[in-house]
Amino acid sequence: MTNDSHQTTRRAVTKALGGSITLLAVGAGSATAAEAAVATRDATDVGDRYATLNGDLTDLGGASSADVYFEYTREGSDDVRTTDSRTRTATGEFGETVRDLFPNTAYRFRAVAEADGTTVTGDWKGFYTTTF
């Protein structure tokens, strides 16, 4: 937006408000608070009925802590399950072993972090449980 456009907009707003306006700021762009960030890492120790899901809390986004957990589901299913959350006060890798999975089945999962009322997620990754 050019300065002329800003002037025209201010005049229109001033007229609509009956001649009174307080200008707080002029400029383009927006400021956003830093958010936590989380990444999904590959599953490890995959068996016929269990797997260890791995993630990495890469940024707290200015928060003092974040609750981290995983969402996981069988491929093609709408039944998304979650692991118990754990509170982290520092960045770093984390993992959780999930059990009672179906053998010889494709699963997908992602890491999740909640900090200061904001939820962020990593990308979905997949793994395949083994046969008996």
PDB file of C-alpha atoms in Angstrom:
ATOM      1  CA  MET A   1       0.000   0.000   0.000  1.00  0.00           C
ATOM      2  CA  THR A   2       1.400   3.423  -0.911  1.00  0.00           C
ATOM      3  CA  ASN A   3       1.411   6.477   1.343  1.00  0.00           C
ATOM      4  CA  ASP A   4      -1.353   7.994  -0.806  1.00  0.00           C
ATOM      5  CA  SER A   5      -3.463   4.897  -0.195  1.00  0.00           C
ATOM      6  CA  HIS A   6      -2.823   5.159   3.558  1.00  0.00           C
ATOM      7  CA  GLN A   7      -3.874   8.835   3.489  1.00  0.00           C
ATOM      8  CA  THR A   8      -7.060   8.012   1.557  1.00  0.00           C
ATOM      9  CA  THR A   9      -7.894   5.161   3.938  1.00  0.00           C
ATOM     10  CA  ARG A  10      -7.310   7.362   7.008  1.00  0.00           C
ATOM     11  CA  ARG A  11      -9.546  10.082   5.565  1.00  0.00           C
ATOM     12  CA  ALA A  12     -12.334   7.562   4.877  1.00  0.00           C
ATOM     13  CA  VAL A  13     -12.089   6.087   8.382  1.00  0.00           C
ATOM     14  CA  THR A  14     -11.976   9.552   9.955  1.00  0.00           C
ATOM     15  CA  LYS A  15     -15.096  10.580   8.023  1.00  0.00           C
ATOM     16  CA  ALA A  16     -16.907   7.342   8.968  1.00  0.00           C
ATOM     17  CA  LEU A  17     -16.106   7.916  12.645  1.00  0.00           C
ATOM     18  CA  GLY A  18     -17.424  11.453  12.612  1.00  0.00           C
ATOM     19  CA  GLY A  19     -14.083  13.240  12.368  1.00  0.00           C
ATOM     20  CA  SER A  20     -12.177  11.583  15.196  1.00  0.00           C
ATOM     21  CA  ILE A  21      -9.519   8.904  14.877  1.00  0.00           C
ATOM     22  CA  THR A  22      -6.429   7.919  16.806  1.00  0.00           C
ATOM     23  CA  LEU A  23      -3.671   6.467  14.688  1.00  0.00           C
ATOM     24  CA  LEU A  24      -1.763   3.766  16.524  1.00  0.00           C
ATOM     25  CA  ALA A  25       0.568   2.522  13.804  1.00  0.00           C
ATOM     26  CA  VAL A  26       1.161   2.822  10.096  1.00  0.00           C
ATOM     27  CA  GLY A  27       2.963   0.247   8.047  1.00  0.00           C
ATOM     28  CA  ALA A  28       2.792  -3.085   6.321  1.00  0.00           C
ATOM     29  CA  GLY A  29       3.420  -6.533   7.711  1.00  0.00           C
ATOM     30  CA  SER A  30       2.440  -8.305  10.827  1.00  0.00           C
ATOM     31  CA  ALA A  31       4.133  -9.519  13.949  1.00  0.00           C
ATOM     32  CA  THR A  32       3.491 -12.960  15.351  1.00  0.00           C
ATOM     33  CA  ALA A  33       4.600 -14.518  18.571  1.00  0.00           C
ATOM     34  CA  ALA A  34       7.142 -17.292  18.285  1.00  0.00           C
ATOM     35  CA  GLU A  35       5.617 -20.765  18.342  1.00  0.00           C
ATOM     36  CA  ALA A  36       7.002 -24.015  19.581  1.00  0.00           C
ATOM     37  CA  ALA A  37       8.204 -26.378  16.867  1.00  0.00           C
ATOM     38  CA  VAL A  38       8.230 -30.163  16.737  1.00  0.00           C
ATOM     39  CA  ALA A  39       9.488 -32.684  14.175  1.00  0.00           C
ATOM     40  CA  THR A  40       8.467 -36.289  13.666  1.00  0.00           C
ATOM     41  CA  ARG A  41      11.401 -38.726  13.485  1.00  0.00           C
ATOM     42  CA  ASP A  42      11.383 -42.304  12.157  1.00  0.00           C
ATOM     43  CA  ALA A  43       9.822 -45.083  14.225  1.00  0.00           C
ATOM     44  CA  THR A  44      12.316 -47.551  15.702  1.00  0.00           C
ATOM     45  CA  ASP A  45      12.194 -50.978  17.333  1.00  0.00           C
ATOM     46  CA  VAL A  46       9.163 -51.987  15.261  1.00  0.00           C
ATOM     47  CA  GLY A  47       7.776 -55.422  16.099  1.00  0.00           C
ATOM     48  CA  ASP A  48       4.592 -57.334  15.370  1.00  0.00           C
ATOM     49  CA  ARG A  49       2.511 -55.546  18.051  1.00  0.00           C
ATOM     50  CA  TYR A  50       4.646 -52.594  19.144  1.00  0.00           C
ATOM     51  CA  ALA A  51       6.791 -49.717  17.875  1.00  0.00           C
ATOM     52  CA  THR A  52       8.713 -46.821  19.362  1.00  0.00           C
ATOM     53  CA  LEU A  53       7.562 -43.457  18.000  1.00  0.00           C
ATOM     54  CA  ASN A  54      10.157 -40.687  17.970  1.00  0.00           C
ATOM     55  CA  GLY A  55       9.995 -36.905  17.828  1.00  0.00           C
ATOM     56  CA  ASP A  56      12.112 -33.842  18.419  1.00  0.00           C
ATOM     57  CA  LEU A  57      10.982 -30.693  20.228  1.00  0.00           C
ATOM     58  CA  THR A  58      13.102 -28.247  18.226  1.00  0.00           C
ATOM     59  CA  ASP A  59      11.877 -24.949  19.695  1.00  0.00           C
ATOM     60  CA  LEU A  60       9.908 -23.890  22.771  1.00  0.00           C
ATOM     61  CA  GLY A  61       8.915 -20.645  21.059  1.00  0.00           C
ATOM     62  CA  GLY A  62       9.526 -18.593  24.181  1.00  0.00           C
ATOM     63  CA  ALA A  63       7.388 -20.848  26.385  1.00  0.00           C
ATOM     64  CA  SER A  64       8.815 -22.229  29.614  1.00  0.00           C
ATOM     65  CA  SER A  65       7.579 -25.737  28.775  1.00  0.00           C
ATOM     66  CA  ALA A  66       5.668 -27.783  26.224  1.00  0.00           C
ATOM     67  CA  ASP A  67       3.541 -30.907  26.491  1.00  0.00           C
ATOM     68  CA  VAL A  68       4.601 -33.438  23.843  1.00  0.00           C
ATOM     69  CA  TYR A  69       2.840 -36.576  22.636  1.00  0.00           C
ATOM     70  CA  PHE A  70       2.094 -38.585  19.494  1.00  0.00           C
ATOM     71  CA  GLU A  71      -0.981 -39.157  17.369  1.00  0.00           C
ATOM     72  CA  TYR A  72      -1.069 -42.492  15.549  1.00  0.00           C
ATOM     73  CA  THR A  73      -3.493 -44.526  13.475  1.00  0.00           C
ATOM     74  CA  ARG A  74      -3.726 -47.483  11.140  1.00  0.00           C
ATOM     75  CA  GLU A  75      -3.324 -46.395   7.533  1.00  0.00           C
ATOM     76  CA  GLY A  76      -6.775 -45.654   6.081  1.00  0.00           C
ATOM     77  CA  SER A  77      -8.483 -45.412   9.482  1.00  0.00           C
ATOM     78  CA  ASP A  78     -10.120 -42.342  11.012  1.00  0.00           C
ATOM     79  CA  ASP A  79      -9.516 -43.696  14.533  1.00  0.00           C
ATOM     80  CA  VAL A  80      -6.587 -41.522  15.661  1.00  0.00           C
ATOM     81  CA  ARG A  81      -5.120 -42.462  19.030  1.00  0.00           C
ATOM     82  CA  THR A  82      -2.836 -40.409  21.237  1.00  0.00           C
ATOM     83  CA  THR A  83      -0.102 -41.325  23.670  1.00  0.00           C
ATOM     84  CA  ASP A  84       0.060 -39.801  27.125  1.00  0.00           C
ATOM     85  CA  SER A  85       1.586 -36.323  27.097  1.00  0.00           C
ATOM     86  CA  ARG A  86       4.847 -35.519  28.820  1.00  0.00           C
ATOM     87  CA  THR A  87       5.984 -32.051  29.867  1.00  0.00           C
ATOM     88  CA  ARG A  88       9.344 -30.922  28.495  1.00  0.00           C
ATOM     89  CA  THR A  89      11.197 -27.845  29.746  1.00  0.00           C
ATOM     90  CA  ALA A  90      13.973 -28.047  27.152  1.00  0.00           C
ATOM     91  CA  THR A  91      14.276 -28.874  23.479  1.00  0.00           C
ATOM     92  CA  GLY A  92      15.412 -32.322  22.424  1.00  0.00           C
ATOM     93  CA  GLU A  93      14.353 -35.730  21.228  1.00  0.00           C
ATOM     94  CA  PHE A  94      11.607 -37.792  22.867  1.00  0.00           C
ATOM     95  CA  GLY A  95       9.997 -41.155  22.237  1.00  0.00           C
ATOM     96  CA  GLU A  96       7.148 -43.378  23.307  1.00  0.00           C
ATOM     97  CA  THR A  97       6.590 -47.098  22.791  1.00  0.00           C
ATOM     98  CA  VAL A  98       3.050 -47.963  21.681  1.00  0.00           C
ATOM     99  CA  ARG A  99       1.701 -51.485  22.162  1.00  0.00           C
ATOM    100  CA  ASP A 100      -1.306 -53.574  21.184  1.00  0.00           C
ATOM    101  CA  LEU A 101      -0.820 -52.841  17.493  1.00  0.00           C
ATOM    102  CA  PHE A 102      -2.024 -55.197  14.766  1.00  0.00           C
ATOM    103  CA  PRO A 103       0.668 -57.354  13.146  1.00  0.00           C
ATOM    104  CA  ASN A 104       1.551 -56.904   9.467  1.00  0.00           C
ATOM    105  CA  THR A 105      -0.224 -53.520   9.372  1.00  0.00           C
ATOM    106  CA  ALA A 106       0.683 -50.073   8.053  1.00  0.00           C
ATOM    107  CA  TYR A 107       0.524 -47.242  10.588  1.00  0.00           C
ATOM    108  CA  ARG A 108       1.159 -43.514  10.452  1.00  0.00           C
ATOM    109  CA  PHE A 109       2.056 -41.150  13.272  1.00  0.00           C
ATOM    110  CA  ARG A 110       3.157 -37.613  14.041  1.00  0.00           C
ATOM    111  CA  ALA A 111       4.678 -35.729  16.950  1.00  0.00           C
ATOM    112  CA  VAL A 112       2.578 -33.034  18.661  1.00  0.00           C
ATOM    113  CA  ALA A 113       3.564 -30.206  21.014  1.00  0.00           C
ATOM    114  CA  GLU A 114       1.324 -27.851  23.007  1.00  0.00           C
ATOM    115  CA  ALA A 115       2.835 -24.678  24.455  1.00  0.00           C
ATOM    116  CA  ASP A 116       1.171 -21.489  25.675  1.00  0.00           C
ATOM    117  CA  GLY A 117      -2.214 -22.548  24.286  1.00  0.00           C
ATOM    118  CA  THR A 118      -0.924 -23.315  20.790  1.00  0.00           C
ATOM    119  CA  THR A 119      -0.698 -26.796  19.268  1.00  0.00           C
ATOM    120  CA  VAL A 120       1.887 -27.587  16.593  1.00  0.00           C
ATOM    121  CA  THR A 121       2.427 -30.877  14.770  1.00  0.00           C
ATOM    122  CA  GLY A 122       5.191 -32.595  12.877  1.00  0.00           C
ATOM    123  CA  ASP A 123       4.728 -34.285   9.513  1.00  0.00           C
ATOM    124  CA  TRP A 124       3.030 -37.671   9.307  1.00  0.00           C
ATOM    125  CA  LYS A 125       5.443 -40.627   8.984  1.00  0.00           C
ATOM    126  CA  GLY A 126       4.704 -44.288   8.467  1.00  0.00           C
ATOM    127  CA  PHE A 127       5.865 -47.714   9.605  1.00  0.00           C
ATOM    128  CA  TYR A 128       4.782 -51.297   9.034  1.00  0.00           C
ATOM    129  CA  THR A 129       4.473 -53.799  11.868  1.00  0.00           C
ATOM    130  CA  THR A 130       6.062 -57.200  11.311  1.00  0.00           C
ATOM    131  CA  THR A 131       4.339 -60.567  11.131  1.00  0.00           C
ATOM    132  CA  PHE A 132       4.281 -63.009  14.052  1.00  0.00           C
TER     133      PHE A 132
END
